[in-house]
GROMACS .gro file of C-alpha atoms in nm:
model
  319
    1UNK     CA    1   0.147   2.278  -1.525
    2UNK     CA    2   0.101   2.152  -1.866
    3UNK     CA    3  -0.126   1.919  -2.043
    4UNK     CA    4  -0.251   1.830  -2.391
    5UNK     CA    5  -0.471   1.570  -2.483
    6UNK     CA    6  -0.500   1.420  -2.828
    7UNK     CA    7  -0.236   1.656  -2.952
    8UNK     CA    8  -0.239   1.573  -3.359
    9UNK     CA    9  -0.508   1.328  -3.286
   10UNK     CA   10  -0.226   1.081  -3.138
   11UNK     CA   11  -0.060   1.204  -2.871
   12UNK     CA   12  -0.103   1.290  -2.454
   13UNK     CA   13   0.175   1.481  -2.282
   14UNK     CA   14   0.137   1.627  -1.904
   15UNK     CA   15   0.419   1.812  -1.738
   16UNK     CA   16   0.392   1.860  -1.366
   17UNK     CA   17   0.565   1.951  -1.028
   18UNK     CA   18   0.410   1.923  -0.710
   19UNK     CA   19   0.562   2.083  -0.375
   20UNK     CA   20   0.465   1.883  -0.075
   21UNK     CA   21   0.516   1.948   0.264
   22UNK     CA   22   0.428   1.747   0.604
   23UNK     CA   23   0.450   1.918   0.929
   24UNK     CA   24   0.384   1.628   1.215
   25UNK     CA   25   0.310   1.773   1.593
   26UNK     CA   26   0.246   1.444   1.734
   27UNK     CA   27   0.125   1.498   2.158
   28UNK     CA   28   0.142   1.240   2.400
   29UNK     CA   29  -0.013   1.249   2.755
   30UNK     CA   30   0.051   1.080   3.062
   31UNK     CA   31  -0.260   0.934   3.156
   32UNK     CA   32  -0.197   0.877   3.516
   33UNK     CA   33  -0.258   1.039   3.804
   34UNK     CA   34   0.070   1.251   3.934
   35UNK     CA   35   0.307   1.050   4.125
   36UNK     CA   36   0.031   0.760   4.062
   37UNK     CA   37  -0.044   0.444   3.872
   38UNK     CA   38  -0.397   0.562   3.915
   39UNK     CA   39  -0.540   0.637   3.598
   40UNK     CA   40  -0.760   0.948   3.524
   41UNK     CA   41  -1.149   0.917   3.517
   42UNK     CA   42  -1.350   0.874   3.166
   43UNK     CA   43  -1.449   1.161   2.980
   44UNK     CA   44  -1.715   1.183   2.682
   45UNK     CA   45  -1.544   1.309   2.369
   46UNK     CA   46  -1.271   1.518   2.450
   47UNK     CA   47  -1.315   1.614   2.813
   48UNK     CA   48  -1.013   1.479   2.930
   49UNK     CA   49  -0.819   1.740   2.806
   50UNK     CA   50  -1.005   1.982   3.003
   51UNK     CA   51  -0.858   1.830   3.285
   52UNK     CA   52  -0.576   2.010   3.485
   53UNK     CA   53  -0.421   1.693   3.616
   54UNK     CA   54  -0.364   1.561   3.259
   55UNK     CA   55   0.023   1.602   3.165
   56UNK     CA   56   0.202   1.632   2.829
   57UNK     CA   57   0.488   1.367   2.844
   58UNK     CA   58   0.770   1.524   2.658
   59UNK     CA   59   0.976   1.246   2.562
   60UNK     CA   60   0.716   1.050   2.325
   61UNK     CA   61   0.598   1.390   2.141
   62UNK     CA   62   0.794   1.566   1.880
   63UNK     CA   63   0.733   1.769   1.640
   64UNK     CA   64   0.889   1.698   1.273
   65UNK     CA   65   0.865   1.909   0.909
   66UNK     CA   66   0.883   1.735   0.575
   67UNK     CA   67   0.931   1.885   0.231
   68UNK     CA   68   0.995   1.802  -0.110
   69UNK     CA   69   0.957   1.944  -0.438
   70UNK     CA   70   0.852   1.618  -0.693
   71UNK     CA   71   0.805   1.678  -1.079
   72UNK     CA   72   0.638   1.434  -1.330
   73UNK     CA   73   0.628   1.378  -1.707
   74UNK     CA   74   0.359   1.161  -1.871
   75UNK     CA   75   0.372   1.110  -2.226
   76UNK     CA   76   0.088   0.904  -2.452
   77UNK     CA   77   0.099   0.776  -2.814
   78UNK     CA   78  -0.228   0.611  -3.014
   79UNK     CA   79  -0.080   0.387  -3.257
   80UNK     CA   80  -0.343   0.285  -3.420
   81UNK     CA   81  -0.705   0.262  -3.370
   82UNK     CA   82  -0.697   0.020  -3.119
   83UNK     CA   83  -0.335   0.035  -3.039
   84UNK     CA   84  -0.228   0.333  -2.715
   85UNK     CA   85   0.125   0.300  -2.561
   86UNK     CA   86   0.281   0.566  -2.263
   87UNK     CA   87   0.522   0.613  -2.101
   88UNK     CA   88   0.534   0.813  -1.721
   89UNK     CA   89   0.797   0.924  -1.448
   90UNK     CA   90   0.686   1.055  -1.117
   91UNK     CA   91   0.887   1.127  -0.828
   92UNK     CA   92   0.728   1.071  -0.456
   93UNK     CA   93   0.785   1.058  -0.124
   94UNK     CA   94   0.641   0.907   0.222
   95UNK     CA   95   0.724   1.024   0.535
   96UNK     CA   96   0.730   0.835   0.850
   97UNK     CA   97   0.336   0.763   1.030
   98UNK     CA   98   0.290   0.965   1.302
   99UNK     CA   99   0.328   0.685   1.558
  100UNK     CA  100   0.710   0.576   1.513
  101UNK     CA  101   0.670   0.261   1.703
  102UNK     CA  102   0.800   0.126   2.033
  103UNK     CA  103   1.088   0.371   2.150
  104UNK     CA  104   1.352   0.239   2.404
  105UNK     CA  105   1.358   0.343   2.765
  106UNK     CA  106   1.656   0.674   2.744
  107UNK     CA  107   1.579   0.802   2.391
  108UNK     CA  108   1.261   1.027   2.284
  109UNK     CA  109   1.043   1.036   2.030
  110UNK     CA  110   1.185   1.328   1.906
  111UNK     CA  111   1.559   1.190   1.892
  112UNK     CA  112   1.370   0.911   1.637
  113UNK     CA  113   1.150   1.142   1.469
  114UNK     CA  114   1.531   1.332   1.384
  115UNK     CA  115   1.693   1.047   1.292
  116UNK     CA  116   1.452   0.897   1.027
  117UNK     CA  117   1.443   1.027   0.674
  118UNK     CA  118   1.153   1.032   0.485
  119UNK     CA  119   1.124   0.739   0.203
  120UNK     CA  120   1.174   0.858  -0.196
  121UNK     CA  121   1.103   0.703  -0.495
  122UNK     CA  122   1.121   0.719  -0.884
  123UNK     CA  123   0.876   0.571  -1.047
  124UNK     CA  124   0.868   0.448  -1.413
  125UNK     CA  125   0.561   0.308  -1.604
  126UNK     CA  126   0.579   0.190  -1.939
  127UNK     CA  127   0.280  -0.017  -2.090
  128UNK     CA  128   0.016  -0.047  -2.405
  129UNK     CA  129  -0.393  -0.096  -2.414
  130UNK     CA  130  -0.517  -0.311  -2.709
  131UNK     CA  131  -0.863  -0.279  -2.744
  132UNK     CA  132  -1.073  -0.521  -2.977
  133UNK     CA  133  -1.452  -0.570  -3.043
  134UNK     CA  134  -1.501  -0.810  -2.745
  135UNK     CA  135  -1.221  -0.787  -2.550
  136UNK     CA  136  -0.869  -0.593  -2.430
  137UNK     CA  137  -0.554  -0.629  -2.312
  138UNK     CA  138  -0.319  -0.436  -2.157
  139UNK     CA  139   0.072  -0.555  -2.063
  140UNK     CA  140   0.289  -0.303  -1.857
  141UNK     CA  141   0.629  -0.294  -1.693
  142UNK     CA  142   0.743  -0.087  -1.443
  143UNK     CA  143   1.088  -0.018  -1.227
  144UNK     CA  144   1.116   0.205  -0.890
  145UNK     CA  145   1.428   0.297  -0.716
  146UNK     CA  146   1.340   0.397  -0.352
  147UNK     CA  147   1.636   0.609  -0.151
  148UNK     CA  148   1.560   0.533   0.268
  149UNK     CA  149   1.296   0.331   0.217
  150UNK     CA  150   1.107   0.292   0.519
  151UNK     CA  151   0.983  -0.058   0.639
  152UNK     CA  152   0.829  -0.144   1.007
  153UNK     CA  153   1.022  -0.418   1.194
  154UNK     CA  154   0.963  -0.556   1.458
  155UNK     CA  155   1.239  -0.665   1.738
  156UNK     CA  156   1.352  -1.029   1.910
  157UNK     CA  157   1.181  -0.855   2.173
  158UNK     CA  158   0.861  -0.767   2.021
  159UNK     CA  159   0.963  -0.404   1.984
  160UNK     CA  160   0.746  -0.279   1.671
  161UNK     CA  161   0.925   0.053   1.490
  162UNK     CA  162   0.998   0.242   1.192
  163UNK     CA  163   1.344   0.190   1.045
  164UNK     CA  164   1.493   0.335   0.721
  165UNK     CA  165   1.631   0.060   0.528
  166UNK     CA  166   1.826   0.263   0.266
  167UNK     CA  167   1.817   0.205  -0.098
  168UNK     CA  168   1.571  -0.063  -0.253
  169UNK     CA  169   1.509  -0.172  -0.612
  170UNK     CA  170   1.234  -0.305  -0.761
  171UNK     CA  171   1.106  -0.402  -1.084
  172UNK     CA  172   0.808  -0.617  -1.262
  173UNK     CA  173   0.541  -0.679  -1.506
  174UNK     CA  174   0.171  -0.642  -1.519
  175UNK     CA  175  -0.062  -0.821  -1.735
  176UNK     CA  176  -0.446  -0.717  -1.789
  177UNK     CA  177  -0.690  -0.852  -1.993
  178UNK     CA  178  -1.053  -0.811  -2.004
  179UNK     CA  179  -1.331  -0.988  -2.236
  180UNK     CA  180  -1.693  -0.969  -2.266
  181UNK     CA  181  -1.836  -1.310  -2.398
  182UNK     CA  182  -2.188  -1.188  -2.393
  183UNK     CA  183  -2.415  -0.923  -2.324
  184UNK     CA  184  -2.448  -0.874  -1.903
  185UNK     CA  185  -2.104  -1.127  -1.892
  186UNK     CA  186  -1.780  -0.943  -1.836
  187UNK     CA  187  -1.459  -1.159  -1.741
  188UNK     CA  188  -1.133  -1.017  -1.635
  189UNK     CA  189  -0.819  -1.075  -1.519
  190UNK     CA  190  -0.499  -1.009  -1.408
  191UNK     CA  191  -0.105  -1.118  -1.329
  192UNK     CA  192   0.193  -0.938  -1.178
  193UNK     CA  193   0.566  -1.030  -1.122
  194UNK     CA  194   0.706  -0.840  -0.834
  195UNK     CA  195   1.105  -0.833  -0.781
  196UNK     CA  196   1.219  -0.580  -0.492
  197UNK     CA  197   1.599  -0.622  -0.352
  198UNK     CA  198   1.822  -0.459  -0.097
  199UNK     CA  199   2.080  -0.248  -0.222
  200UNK     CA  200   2.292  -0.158   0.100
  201UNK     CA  201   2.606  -0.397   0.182
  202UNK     CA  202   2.418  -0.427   0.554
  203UNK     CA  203   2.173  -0.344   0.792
  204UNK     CA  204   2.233  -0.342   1.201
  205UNK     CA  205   2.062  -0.563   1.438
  206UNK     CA  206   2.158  -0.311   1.739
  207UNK     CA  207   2.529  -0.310   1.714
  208UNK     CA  208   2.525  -0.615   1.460
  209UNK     CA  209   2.615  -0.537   1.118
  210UNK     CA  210   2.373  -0.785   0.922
  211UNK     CA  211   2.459  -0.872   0.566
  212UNK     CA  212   2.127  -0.808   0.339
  213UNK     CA  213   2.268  -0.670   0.016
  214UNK     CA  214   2.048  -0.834  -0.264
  215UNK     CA  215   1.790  -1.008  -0.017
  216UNK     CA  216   1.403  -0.983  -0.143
  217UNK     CA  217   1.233  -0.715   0.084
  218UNK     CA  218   0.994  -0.848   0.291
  219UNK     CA  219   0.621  -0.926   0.258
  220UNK     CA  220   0.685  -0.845  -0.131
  221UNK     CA  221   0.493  -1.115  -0.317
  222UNK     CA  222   0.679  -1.268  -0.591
  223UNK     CA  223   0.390  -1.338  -0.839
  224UNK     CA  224  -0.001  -1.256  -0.768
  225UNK     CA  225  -0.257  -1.367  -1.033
  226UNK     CA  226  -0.673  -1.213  -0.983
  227UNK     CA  227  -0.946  -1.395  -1.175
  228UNK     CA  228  -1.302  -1.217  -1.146
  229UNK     CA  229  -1.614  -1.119  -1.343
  230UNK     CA  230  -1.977  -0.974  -1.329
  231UNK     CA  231  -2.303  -1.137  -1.404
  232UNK     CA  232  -2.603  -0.964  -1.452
  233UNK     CA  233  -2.887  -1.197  -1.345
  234UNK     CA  234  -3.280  -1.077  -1.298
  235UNK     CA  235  -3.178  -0.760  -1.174
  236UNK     CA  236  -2.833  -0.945  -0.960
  237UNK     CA  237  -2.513  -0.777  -1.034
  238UNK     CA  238  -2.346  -1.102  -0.876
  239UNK     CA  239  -1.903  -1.075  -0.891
  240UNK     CA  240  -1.701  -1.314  -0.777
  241UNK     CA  241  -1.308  -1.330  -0.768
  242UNK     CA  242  -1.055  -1.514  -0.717
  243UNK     CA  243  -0.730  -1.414  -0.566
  244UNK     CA  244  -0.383  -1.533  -0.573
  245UNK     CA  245  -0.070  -1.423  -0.358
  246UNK     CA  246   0.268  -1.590  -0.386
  247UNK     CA  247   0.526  -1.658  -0.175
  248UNK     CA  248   0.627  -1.416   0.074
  249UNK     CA  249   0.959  -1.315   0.308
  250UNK     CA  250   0.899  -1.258   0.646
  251UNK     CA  251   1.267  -1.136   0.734
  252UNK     CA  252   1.544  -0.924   0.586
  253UNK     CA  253   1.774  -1.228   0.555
  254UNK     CA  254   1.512  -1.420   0.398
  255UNK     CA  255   1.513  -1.785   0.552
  256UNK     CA  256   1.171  -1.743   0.672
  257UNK     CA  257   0.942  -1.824   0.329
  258UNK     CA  258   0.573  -1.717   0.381
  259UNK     CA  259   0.360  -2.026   0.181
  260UNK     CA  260   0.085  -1.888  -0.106
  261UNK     CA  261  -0.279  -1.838  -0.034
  262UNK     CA  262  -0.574  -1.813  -0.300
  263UNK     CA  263  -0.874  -1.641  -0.140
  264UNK     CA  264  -1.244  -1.673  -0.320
  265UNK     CA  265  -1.461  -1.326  -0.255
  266UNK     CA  266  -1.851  -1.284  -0.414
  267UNK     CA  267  -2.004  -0.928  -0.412
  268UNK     CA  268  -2.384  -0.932  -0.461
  269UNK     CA  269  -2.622  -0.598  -0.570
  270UNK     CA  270  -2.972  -0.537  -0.618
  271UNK     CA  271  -3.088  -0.228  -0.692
  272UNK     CA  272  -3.427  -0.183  -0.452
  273UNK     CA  273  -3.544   0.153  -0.516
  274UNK     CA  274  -3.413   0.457  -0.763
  275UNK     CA  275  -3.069   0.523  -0.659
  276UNK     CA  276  -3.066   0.256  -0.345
  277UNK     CA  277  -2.861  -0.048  -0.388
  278UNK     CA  278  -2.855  -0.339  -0.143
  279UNK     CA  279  -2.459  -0.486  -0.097
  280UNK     CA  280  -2.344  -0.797   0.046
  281UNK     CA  281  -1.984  -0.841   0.043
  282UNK     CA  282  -1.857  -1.195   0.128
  283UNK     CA  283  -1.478  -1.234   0.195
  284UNK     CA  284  -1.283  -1.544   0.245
  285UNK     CA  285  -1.569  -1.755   0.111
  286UNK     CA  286  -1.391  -2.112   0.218
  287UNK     CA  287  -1.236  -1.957   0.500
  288UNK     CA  288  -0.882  -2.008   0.400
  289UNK     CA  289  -0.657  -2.000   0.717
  290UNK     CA  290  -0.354  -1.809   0.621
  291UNK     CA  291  -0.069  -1.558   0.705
  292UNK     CA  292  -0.226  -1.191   0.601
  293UNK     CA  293  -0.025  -0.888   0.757
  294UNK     CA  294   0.376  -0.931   0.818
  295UNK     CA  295   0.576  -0.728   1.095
  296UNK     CA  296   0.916  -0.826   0.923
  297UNK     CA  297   1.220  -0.832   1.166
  298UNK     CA  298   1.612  -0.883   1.063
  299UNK     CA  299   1.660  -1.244   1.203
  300UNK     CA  300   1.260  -1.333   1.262
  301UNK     CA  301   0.913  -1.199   1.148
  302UNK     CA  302   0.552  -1.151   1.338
  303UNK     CA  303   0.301  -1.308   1.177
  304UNK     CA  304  -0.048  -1.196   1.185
  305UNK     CA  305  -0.346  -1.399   1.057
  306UNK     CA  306  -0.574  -1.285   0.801
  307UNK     CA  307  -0.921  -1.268   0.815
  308UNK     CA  308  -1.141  -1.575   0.792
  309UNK     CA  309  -1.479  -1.604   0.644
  310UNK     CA  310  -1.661  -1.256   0.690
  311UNK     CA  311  -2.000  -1.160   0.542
  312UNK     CA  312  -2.119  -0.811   0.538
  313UNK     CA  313  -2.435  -0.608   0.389
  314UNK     CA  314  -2.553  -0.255   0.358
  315UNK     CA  315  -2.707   0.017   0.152
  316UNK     CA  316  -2.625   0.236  -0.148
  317UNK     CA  317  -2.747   0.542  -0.246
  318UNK     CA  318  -2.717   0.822  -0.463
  319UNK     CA  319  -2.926   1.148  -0.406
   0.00000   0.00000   0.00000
C-alpha cells in the first residue's frame, strides 16, 4: 500500500499487507464397481464422472479454509554510487498440499485435514550490491523463524504424510558475485550457508516421544556453491554450470548423513529465425549417480535417486 522509489535520490521504502485465503475441497471417488473389485470402464476426458455408478468416498475428501492476514516492510539505501544496502521483513504462510498423504485405516481425511495447521514464517533479508566497471558483488544474510512448519515424512512402514513439526529456525549467508572479463564472456557465481534446527523438546513416532530439539531439519543442505557463465560464440549462446550440494539429513534424529554431489549442466541457443530460438538443455552431463529427492522419516529416510544424464531440445519464440 505504499511505495517510493529513489526517495531523496537514496532511498526505497515499500509498505505492504496482503490477506490470503485458501479454501481446499479436495473429492475422492471410489473407482470400483459397487460391492466390487471391478473397476469402472475408461472414459475420454472427464466422462467418468458422468457415470451414475461412480461414488464419492467420504472418508478421504474434506474440505478445509485457510486465512491469514501477512504485512511486509522493505526498506533500501544507495550509499554511494556503486554502494545499495536493504533491509526486508515479510511474513508468509503455506498451507498443507491438497493430497495429505497416506491416511490410516479408521481416521478420514478430514480428521487430518483438522488437525494440521498451516506452516508460518518470518522472514528477514539483509544484504548489499557493489557494482564496479567489470564486475559485482553482492553478500546477504538472512534468518526465518517458521511456527508448525510442515515437512512430509514418511513411516517404518512406507506410509508417506504431512506432519507439522512445530517451530524451526533457520539462518545463513549468501554470497554473489558476477564479472565480465570480456565482451560476449560473463562469469558468475555463487555460495550459501544454510543452518535450520528444531526448536520443540520432541516429536512422536506414534505414541513415542522422540527427542529432536536442536537436530538439523532434514534434506537442508549445509553449504551449496554454483559456478556458471555464458559464451557468445558465432551466433552460440553456449552456458554451462556447475553445481554443488552439501551434505544432507535424511532423518529427524540425524544419524543418517546424505554424501555431497556436484552436477555439470550446458544450455546451448541459436537464434534460427527473428524471434525463434533453438534450446538444448543437457542435465547431469557425467551422469553423476546420486541421492536427489528425500522423504525424511523420524528413525529412517526414503531415498529417491536423481536424475541421470538427460538431454532435451526445443523451440523459442516470441511473436
Amino acid at each position: 500500500f505504499l511505495e517510493s522509489k529513489g526517495l531523496l535520490d537514496k532511498m526505497d521504502i515499500n509498505l505492504g499487507v496482503r490477506f490470503a485465503s485458501v479454501k481446499r475441497d479436495f473429492r475422492s471417488y471410489n473407482t470400483t464397481l459397487p460391492n466390487t473389485t471391478v473397476p469402472l470402464p475408461y472414459y475420454p476426458k472427464d466422462g467418468v464422472y458422468d457415470d451414475p455408478r461412480l461414488t464419492l468416498n467420504p472418508d478421504r475428501s474434506y474440505e478445509k479454509t485457510y486465512r491469514k492476514t501477512l504485512p511486509s516492510f522493505g526498506f533500501g539505501y544507495q550509499f554511494t554510487n556503486f554502494a545499495y544496502g536493504y533491509f526486508a521483513y515479510a511474513k508468509n504462510f503455506r498451507v498443507p498440499q491438497n493430497f495429505l498423504g497416506d491416511i490410516p485405516t479408521g481416521v478420514t481425511a478430514q480428521d487430518v485435514a483438522d488437525q494440521l495447521k498451516p506452516e508460518e514464517a518470518d522472514n528477514y533479508d539483509l544484504g548489499f550490491r557493489f557494482d564496479f566497471d567489470k564486475f559485482y558483488i553482492a553478500p546477504s544474510v538472512y534468518s526465518v523463524k517458521y511456527k508448525d512448519r510442515l515437512i512430509r515424512t514418511t513411516d517404518p512402514e512406507g506410509n508417506i504424510y504431512l506432519r507439522n513439526a512445530g517451530k524451526v529456525d533457520a539462518y545463513g549467508a549468501e554470497l554473489e558475485l558476477g564479472f565480465v572479463p570480456v565482451r560476449r564472456v560473463s562469469i558468475y557465481t555463487s555460495f550459501s550457508y544454510n543452518k535450520a534446527k528444531f526448536k520443540e523438546e520432541k516429536i512422536y513416532d506414534g505414541s513415542t516421544p522422540v527427542e529432536i530439539k536442536d537436530k538439523t531439519v532434514p534434506d537442508t543442505p549445509e553449504y551449496m556453491v554454483k559456478l556458471g557463465g555464458r559464451f557468445q560464440v558465432i551466433g552460440f549462446r553456449i552456458s554451462p554450470s556447475v553445481q554443488y550440494v552439501g551434505s544432507r539429513y535424511g532423518n529427524f534424529i540425524n544419524t543418517e548423513r546424505v554424501s555431497p554431489y556436484t552436477l555439470v549442466n550446458l544450455n546451448v541457443q541459436r537464434r534460427i529465425y527473428k524471434g525463434i530460438d533453438l534450446l538444448v538443455d543437457v542435465v547431469n552431463l557425467t551422469d553423476k549417480k546420486y541421492v536427489g529427492r528425500i522423504s525424511p522419516g523420524i528413525r529412517e529416510g526414503t531415498y529417491y535417486a536423481g536424475a541421470p544424464f538427460t538431454i532435451s531440445a526445443g523451440l523459442r519464440g516470441r511473436f
